CSV table of C-alpha atoms in Angstrom, one decimal:
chain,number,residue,atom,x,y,z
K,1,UNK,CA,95.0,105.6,101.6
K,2,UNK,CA,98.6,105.6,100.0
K,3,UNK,CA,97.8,106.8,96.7
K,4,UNK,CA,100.5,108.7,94.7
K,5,UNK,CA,101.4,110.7,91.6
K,6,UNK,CA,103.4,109.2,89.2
K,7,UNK,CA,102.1,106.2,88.8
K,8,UNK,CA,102.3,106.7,84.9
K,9,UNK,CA,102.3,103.1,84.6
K,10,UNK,CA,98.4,103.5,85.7
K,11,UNK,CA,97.5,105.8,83.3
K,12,UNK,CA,99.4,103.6,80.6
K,13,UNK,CA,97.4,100.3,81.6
K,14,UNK,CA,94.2,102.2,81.9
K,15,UNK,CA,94.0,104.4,78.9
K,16,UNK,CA,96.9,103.3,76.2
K,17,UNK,CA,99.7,105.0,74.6
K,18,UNK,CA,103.3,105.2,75.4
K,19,UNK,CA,103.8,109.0,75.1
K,20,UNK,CA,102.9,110.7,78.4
K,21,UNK,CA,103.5,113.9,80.3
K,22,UNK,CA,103.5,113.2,83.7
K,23,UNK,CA,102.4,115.9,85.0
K,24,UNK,CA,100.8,114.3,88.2
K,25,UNK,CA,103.8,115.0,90.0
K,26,UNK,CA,105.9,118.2,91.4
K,27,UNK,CA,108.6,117.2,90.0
K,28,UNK,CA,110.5,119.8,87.5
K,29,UNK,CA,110.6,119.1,84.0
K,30,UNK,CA,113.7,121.2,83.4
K,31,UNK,CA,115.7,119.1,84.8
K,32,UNK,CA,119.3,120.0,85.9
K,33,UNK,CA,121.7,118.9,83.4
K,34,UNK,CA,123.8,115.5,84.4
K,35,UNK,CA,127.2,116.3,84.4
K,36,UNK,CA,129.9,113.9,83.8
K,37,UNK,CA,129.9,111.0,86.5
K,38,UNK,CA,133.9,109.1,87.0
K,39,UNK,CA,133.8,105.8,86.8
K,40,UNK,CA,134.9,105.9,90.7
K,41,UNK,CA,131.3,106.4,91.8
K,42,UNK,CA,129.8,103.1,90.2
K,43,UNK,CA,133.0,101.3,91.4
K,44,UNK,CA,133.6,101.5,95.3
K,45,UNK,CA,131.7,102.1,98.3
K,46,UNK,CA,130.7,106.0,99.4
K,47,UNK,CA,132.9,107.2,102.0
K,48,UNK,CA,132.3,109.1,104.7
K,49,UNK,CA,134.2,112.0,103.5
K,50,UNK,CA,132.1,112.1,100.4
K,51,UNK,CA,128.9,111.6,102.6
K,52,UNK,CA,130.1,114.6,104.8
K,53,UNK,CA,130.8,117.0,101.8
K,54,UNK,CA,127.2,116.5,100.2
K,55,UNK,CA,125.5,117.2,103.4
K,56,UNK,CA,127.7,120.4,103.6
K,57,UNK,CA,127.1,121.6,100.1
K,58,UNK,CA,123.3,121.1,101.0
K,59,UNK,CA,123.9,122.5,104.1
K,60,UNK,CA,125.5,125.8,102.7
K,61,UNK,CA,123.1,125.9,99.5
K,62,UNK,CA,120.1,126.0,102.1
K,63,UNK,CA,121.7,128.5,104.1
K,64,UNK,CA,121.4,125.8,107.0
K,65,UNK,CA,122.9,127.7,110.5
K,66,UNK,CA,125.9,125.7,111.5
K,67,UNK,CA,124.7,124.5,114.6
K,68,UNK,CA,122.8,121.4,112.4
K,69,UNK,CA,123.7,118.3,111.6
K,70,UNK,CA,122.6,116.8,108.2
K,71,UNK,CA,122.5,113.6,107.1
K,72,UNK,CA,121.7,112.3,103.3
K,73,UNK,CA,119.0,109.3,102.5
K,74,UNK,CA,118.1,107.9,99.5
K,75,UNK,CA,115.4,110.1,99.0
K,76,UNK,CA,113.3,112.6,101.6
K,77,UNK,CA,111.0,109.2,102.0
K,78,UNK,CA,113.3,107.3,103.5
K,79,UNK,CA,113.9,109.7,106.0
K,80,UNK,CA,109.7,109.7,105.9
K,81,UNK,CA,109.6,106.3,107.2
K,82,UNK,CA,112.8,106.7,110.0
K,83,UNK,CA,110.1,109.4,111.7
K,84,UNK,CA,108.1,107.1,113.5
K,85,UNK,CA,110.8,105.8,115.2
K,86,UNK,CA,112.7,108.7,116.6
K,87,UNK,CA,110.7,108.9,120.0
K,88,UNK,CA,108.3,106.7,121.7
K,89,UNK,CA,105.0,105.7,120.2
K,90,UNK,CA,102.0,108.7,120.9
K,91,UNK,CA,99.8,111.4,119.8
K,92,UNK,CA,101.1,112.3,116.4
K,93,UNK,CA,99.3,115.7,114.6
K,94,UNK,CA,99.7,115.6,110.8
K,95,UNK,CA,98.7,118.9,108.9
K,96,UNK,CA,96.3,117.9,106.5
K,97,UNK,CA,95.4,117.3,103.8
K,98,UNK,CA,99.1,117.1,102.8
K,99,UNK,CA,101.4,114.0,101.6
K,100,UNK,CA,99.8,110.7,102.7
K,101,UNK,CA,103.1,109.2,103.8
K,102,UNK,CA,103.4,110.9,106.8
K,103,UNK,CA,100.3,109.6,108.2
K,104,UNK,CA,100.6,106.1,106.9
K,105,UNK,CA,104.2,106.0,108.3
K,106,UNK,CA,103.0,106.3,112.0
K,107,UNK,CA,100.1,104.9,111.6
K,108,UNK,CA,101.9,101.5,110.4
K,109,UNK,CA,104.9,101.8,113.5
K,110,UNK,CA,101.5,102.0,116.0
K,111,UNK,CA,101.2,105.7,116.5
K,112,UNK,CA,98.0,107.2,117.0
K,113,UNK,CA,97.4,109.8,114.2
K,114,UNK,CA,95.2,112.7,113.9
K,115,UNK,CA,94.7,115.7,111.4
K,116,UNK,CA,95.0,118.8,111.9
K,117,UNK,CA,94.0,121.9,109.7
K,118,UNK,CA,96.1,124.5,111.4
K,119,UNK,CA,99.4,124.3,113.3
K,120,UNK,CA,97.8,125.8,115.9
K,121,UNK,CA,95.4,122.9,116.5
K,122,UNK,CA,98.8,121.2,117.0
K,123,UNK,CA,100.0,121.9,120.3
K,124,UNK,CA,99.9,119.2,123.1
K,125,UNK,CA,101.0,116.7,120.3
K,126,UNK,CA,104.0,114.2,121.3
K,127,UNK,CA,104.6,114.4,117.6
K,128,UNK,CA,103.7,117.2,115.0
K,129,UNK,CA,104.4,117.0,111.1
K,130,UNK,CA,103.7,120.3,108.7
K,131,UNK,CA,104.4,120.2,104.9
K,132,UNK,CA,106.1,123.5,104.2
K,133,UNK,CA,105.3,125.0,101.9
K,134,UNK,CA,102.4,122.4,101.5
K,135,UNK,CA,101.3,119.9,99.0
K,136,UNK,CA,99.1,119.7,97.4
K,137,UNK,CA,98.0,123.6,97.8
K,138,UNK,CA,100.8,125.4,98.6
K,139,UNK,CA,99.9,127.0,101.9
K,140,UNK,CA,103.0,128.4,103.9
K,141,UNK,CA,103.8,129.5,107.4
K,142,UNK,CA,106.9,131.7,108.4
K,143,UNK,CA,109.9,130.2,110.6
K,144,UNK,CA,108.6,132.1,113.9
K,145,UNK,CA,105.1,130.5,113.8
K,146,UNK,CA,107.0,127.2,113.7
K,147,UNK,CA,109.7,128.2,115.8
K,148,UNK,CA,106.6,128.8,118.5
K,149,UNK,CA,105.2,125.7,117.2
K,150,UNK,CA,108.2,123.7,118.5
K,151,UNK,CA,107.8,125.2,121.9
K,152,UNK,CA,104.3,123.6,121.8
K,153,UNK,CA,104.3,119.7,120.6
K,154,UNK,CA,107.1,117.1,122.0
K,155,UNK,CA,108.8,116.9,118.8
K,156,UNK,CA,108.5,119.1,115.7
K,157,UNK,CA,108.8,117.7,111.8
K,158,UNK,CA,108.9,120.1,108.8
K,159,UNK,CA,108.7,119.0,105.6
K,160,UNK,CA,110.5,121.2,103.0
K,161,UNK,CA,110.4,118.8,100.2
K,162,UNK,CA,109.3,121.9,98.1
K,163,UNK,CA,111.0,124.1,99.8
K,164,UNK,CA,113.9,125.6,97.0
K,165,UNK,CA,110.9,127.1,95.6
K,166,UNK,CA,110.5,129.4,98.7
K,167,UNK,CA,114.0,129.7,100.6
K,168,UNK,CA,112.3,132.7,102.8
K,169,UNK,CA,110.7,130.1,104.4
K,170,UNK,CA,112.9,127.6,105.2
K,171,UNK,CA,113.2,127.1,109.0
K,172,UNK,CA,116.8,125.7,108.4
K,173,UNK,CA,118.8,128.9,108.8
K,174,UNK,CA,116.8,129.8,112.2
K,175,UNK,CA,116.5,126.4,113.6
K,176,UNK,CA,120.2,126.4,115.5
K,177,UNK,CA,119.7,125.2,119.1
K,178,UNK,CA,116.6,123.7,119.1
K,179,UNK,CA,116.8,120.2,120.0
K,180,UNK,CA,113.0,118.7,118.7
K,181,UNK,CA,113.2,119.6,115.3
K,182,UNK,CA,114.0,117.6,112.3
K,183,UNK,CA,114.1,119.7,108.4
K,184,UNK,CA,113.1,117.1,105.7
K,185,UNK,CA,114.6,118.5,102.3
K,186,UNK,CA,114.4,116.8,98.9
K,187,UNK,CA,116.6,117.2,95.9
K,188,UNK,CA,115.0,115.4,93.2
K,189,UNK,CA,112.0,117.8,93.1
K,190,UNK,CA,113.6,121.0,92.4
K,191,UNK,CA,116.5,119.7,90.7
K,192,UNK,CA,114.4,117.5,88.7
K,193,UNK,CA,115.9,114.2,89.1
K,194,UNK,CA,113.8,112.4,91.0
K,195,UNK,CA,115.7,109.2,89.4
K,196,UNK,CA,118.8,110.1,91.6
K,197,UNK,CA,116.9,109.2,95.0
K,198,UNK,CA,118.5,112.0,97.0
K,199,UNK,CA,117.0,113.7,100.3
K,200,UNK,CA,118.2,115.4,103.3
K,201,UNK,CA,117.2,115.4,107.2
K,202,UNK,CA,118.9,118.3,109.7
K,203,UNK,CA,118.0,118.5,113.1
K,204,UNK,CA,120.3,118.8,116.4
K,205,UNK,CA,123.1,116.1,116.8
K,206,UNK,CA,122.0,113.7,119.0
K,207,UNK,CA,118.4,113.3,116.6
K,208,UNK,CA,120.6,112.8,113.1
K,209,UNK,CA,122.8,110.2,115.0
K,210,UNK,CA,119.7,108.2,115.7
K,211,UNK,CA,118.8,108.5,112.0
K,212,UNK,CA,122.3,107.8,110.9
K,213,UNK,CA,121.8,104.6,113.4
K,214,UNK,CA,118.7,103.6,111.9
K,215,UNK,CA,119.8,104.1,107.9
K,216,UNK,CA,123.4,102.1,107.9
K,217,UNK,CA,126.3,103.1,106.2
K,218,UNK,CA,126.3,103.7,102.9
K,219,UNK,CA,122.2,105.2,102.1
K,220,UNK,CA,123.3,107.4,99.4
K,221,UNK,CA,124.7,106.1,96.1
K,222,UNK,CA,128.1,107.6,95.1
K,223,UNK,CA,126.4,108.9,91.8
K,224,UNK,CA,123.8,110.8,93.7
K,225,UNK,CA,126.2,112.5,95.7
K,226,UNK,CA,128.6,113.6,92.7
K,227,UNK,CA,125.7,114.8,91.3
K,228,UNK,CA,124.2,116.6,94.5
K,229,UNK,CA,127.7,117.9,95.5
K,230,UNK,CA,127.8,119.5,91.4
K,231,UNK,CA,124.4,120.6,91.2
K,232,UNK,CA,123.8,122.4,95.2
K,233,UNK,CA,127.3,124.2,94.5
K,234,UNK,CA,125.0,125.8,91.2
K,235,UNK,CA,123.7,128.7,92.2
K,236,UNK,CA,123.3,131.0,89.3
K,237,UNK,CA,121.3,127.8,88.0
K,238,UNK,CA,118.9,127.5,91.3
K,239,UNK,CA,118.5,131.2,90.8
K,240,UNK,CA,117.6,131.1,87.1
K,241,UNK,CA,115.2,128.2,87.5
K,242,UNK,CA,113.0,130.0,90.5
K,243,UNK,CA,112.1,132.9,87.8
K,244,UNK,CA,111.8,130.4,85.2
K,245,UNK,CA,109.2,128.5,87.4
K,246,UNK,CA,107.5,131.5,88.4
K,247,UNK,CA,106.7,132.3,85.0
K,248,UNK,CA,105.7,129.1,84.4
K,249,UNK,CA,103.3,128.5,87.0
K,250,UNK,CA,102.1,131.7,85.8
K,251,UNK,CA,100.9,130.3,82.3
K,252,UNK,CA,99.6,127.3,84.2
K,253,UNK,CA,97.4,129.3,85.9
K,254,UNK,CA,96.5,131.8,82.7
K,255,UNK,CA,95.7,128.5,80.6
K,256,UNK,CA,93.8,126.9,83.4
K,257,UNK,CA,90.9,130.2,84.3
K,258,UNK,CA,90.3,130.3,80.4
K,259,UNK,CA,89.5,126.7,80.6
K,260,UNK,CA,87.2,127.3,83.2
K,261,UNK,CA,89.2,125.6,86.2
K,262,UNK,CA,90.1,127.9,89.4
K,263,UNK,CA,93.0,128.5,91.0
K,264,UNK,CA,93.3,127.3,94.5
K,265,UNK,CA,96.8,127.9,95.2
K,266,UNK,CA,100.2,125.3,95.0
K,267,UNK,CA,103.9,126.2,94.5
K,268,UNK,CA,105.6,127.4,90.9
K,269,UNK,CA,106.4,123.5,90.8
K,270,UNK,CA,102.6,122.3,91.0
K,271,UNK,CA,99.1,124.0,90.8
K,272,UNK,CA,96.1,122.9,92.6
K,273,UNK,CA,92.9,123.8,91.0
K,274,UNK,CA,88.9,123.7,91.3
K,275,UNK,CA,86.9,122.1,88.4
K,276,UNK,CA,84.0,120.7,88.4
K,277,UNK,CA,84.7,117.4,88.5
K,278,UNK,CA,88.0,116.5,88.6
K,279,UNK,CA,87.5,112.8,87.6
K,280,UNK,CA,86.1,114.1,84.2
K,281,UNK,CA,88.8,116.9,84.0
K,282,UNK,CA,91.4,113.9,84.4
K,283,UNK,CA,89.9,111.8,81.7
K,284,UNK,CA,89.6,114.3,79.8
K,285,UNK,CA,93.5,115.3,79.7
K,286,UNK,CA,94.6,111.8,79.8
K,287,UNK,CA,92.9,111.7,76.3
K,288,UNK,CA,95.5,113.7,75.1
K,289,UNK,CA,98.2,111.3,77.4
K,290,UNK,CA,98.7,113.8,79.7
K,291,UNK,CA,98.7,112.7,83.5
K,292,UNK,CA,97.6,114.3,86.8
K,293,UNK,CA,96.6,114.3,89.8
K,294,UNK,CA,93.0,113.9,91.8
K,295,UNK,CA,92.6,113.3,95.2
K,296,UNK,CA,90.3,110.5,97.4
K,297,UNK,CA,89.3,113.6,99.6
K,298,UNK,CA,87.7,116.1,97.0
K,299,UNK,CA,85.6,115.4,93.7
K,300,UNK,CA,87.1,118.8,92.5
K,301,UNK,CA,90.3,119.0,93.6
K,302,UNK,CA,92.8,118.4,90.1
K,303,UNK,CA,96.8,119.0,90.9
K,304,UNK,CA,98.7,119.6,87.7
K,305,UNK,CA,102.7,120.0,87.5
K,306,UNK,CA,104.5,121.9,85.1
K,307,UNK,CA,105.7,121.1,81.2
K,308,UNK,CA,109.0,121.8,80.8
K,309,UNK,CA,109.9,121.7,76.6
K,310,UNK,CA,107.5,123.4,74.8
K,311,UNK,CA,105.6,121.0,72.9
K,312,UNK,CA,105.0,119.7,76.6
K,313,UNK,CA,103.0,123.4,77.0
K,314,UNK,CA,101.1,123.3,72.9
K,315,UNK,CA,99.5,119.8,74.2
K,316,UNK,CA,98.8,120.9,77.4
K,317,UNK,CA,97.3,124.0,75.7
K,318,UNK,CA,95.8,122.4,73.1
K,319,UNK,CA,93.7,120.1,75.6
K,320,UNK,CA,93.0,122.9,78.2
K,321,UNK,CA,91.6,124.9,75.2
K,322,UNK,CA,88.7,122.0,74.7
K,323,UNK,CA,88.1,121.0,78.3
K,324,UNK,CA,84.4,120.3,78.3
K,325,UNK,CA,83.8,123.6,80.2
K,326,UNK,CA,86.2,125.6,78.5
């Protein structure tokens, strides 16, 4: 079942109002500030050379060893949907649960799909995918269990859409010479402009020249990649925004236990947590017109991003503080 977060248009049709937090995403609401576009990026086609230095400045911001190649889409999704296509049609193992395009990807291109709850359970697979670290709740495995992994499945996809979050963990930096893996990374999350449409693949040569085959020319907009090239160069600000995050998620979680919810893990860009029915926890936020996110798999299950300005956090606190089992 494709179902998403941020479909704030739902909530709008279903409940009223025009002055939502969307917080049914993990997108951050800080979002990195816009700098000054030229008008040269709205006027002519991307070249290669600007193509080349936004993969390398994502390259070098994700400590990324050398050995990779990269190549930027319009988003990590786009890259999503090239997956299916990179080998012949098979066994593909999806960690699970975890984001529903991976699954309904190869199972539209004819692949046959199964779940897995461990990457262990993985091995033998033609085709392996792992969210890392996962949504939506948050678990994370270290770059030698996935290193082994790849020895183990005939081709290895890791999703680090979330991954700024937790650069430890990030298999990009130890992945060099290994020839069946491909690194998903996503820049809209972190940086908060999911607007821009800007992802990232890596893998060994001869996979991203397949991809590069398959996505065309120009699949990044020249605005997105002035604005990745200024914003992956920014360290001090990637830096600053993990601790702010942190103490954020922190709050989340502090506001969420005294409303009677429990915590069941996530990243400091989303929180997952355990109510007691998360239809009626829903409801009962989107009464104050703020938006989240429940799952078709679990009656309890209630993901919840992160306000960014703080009257975002007084509603937020102000509707946690009358849940009904608060």
């Amino acid at each position: 079942m494709r179902d998403h977060g941020g479909n704030i248009d739902t909530a709008m049709a279903r409940y009223g109002g025009d002055d939502w937090i969307d917080l049914s995403t993990g997108i951050n609401r800080r979002p990195y500030p816009m700098p000054t576009l030229p008008d040269s990026v709205w006027h002519g086609l991307p070249t290669a050379r600007a193509q080349g230095a936004l993969v390398t400045a994502a390259a070098q911001a994700w400590g990324a060893d050398t050995r990779l190649a990269g190549l930027a889409f319009g988003g990590a999704q786009a890259a999503i949907q090239l997956v299916p296509h990179l080998a012949p049609k098979g066994r593909a193992h999806v960690l699970a649960p975890s984001y529903n395009e991976h699954a309904a990807c190869l199972n539209a291109a004819g692949w046959t799909v199964q779940d897995s709850a461990t990457p262990q359970s993985m091995a033998g697979a033609d085709l392996a995918v792992l969210v890392n670290p996962n949504n939506p709740d948050g678990r994370c495995w270290s770059p030698a269990d996935l290193l082994e992994l790849a020895q183990n499945v005939g081709f290895l996809v890791v999703d680090e859409s979330f991954g700024d979050v937790t650069p430890d963990l990030s298999l990009l930096p130890h992945a060099g010479g290994v020839t069946n893996l491909l690194v998903l990374r996503s820049f809209g999350k972190f940086y908060g402009l999911a607007g821009l449409r800007l992802g990232f693949a890596f893998g060994a040569k001869p996979v991203i020249t397949r991809l590069a085959d398959m996505a065309g020319p120009w699949p990044v907009s020249g605005a997105a990649i002035c604005v990745g090239c200024h914003a992956l160069a920014d360290r001090n600000w990637a830096d600053a925004m993990r601790v702010q995050l942190g103490l954020d998620a922190a709050r989340a979680d502090d506001l969420a236990r005294a409303a009677g919810w429990t915590s069941l893990g996530g990243t400091s860009l989303f929180r997952l947590y355990d109510t007691e029915d998360a239809d009626v926890a829903r409801d009962h936020l989107a009464g104050y017109q703020i938006w989240s996110r429940v799952f078709p798999y679990s009656s309890r299950w209630l993901r919840l991003g992160l306000p960014g300005p703080e009257r975002e956090w007084q509603r937020l606190e102000q509707a946690l503080a009358r849940t009904p089992t608060a």
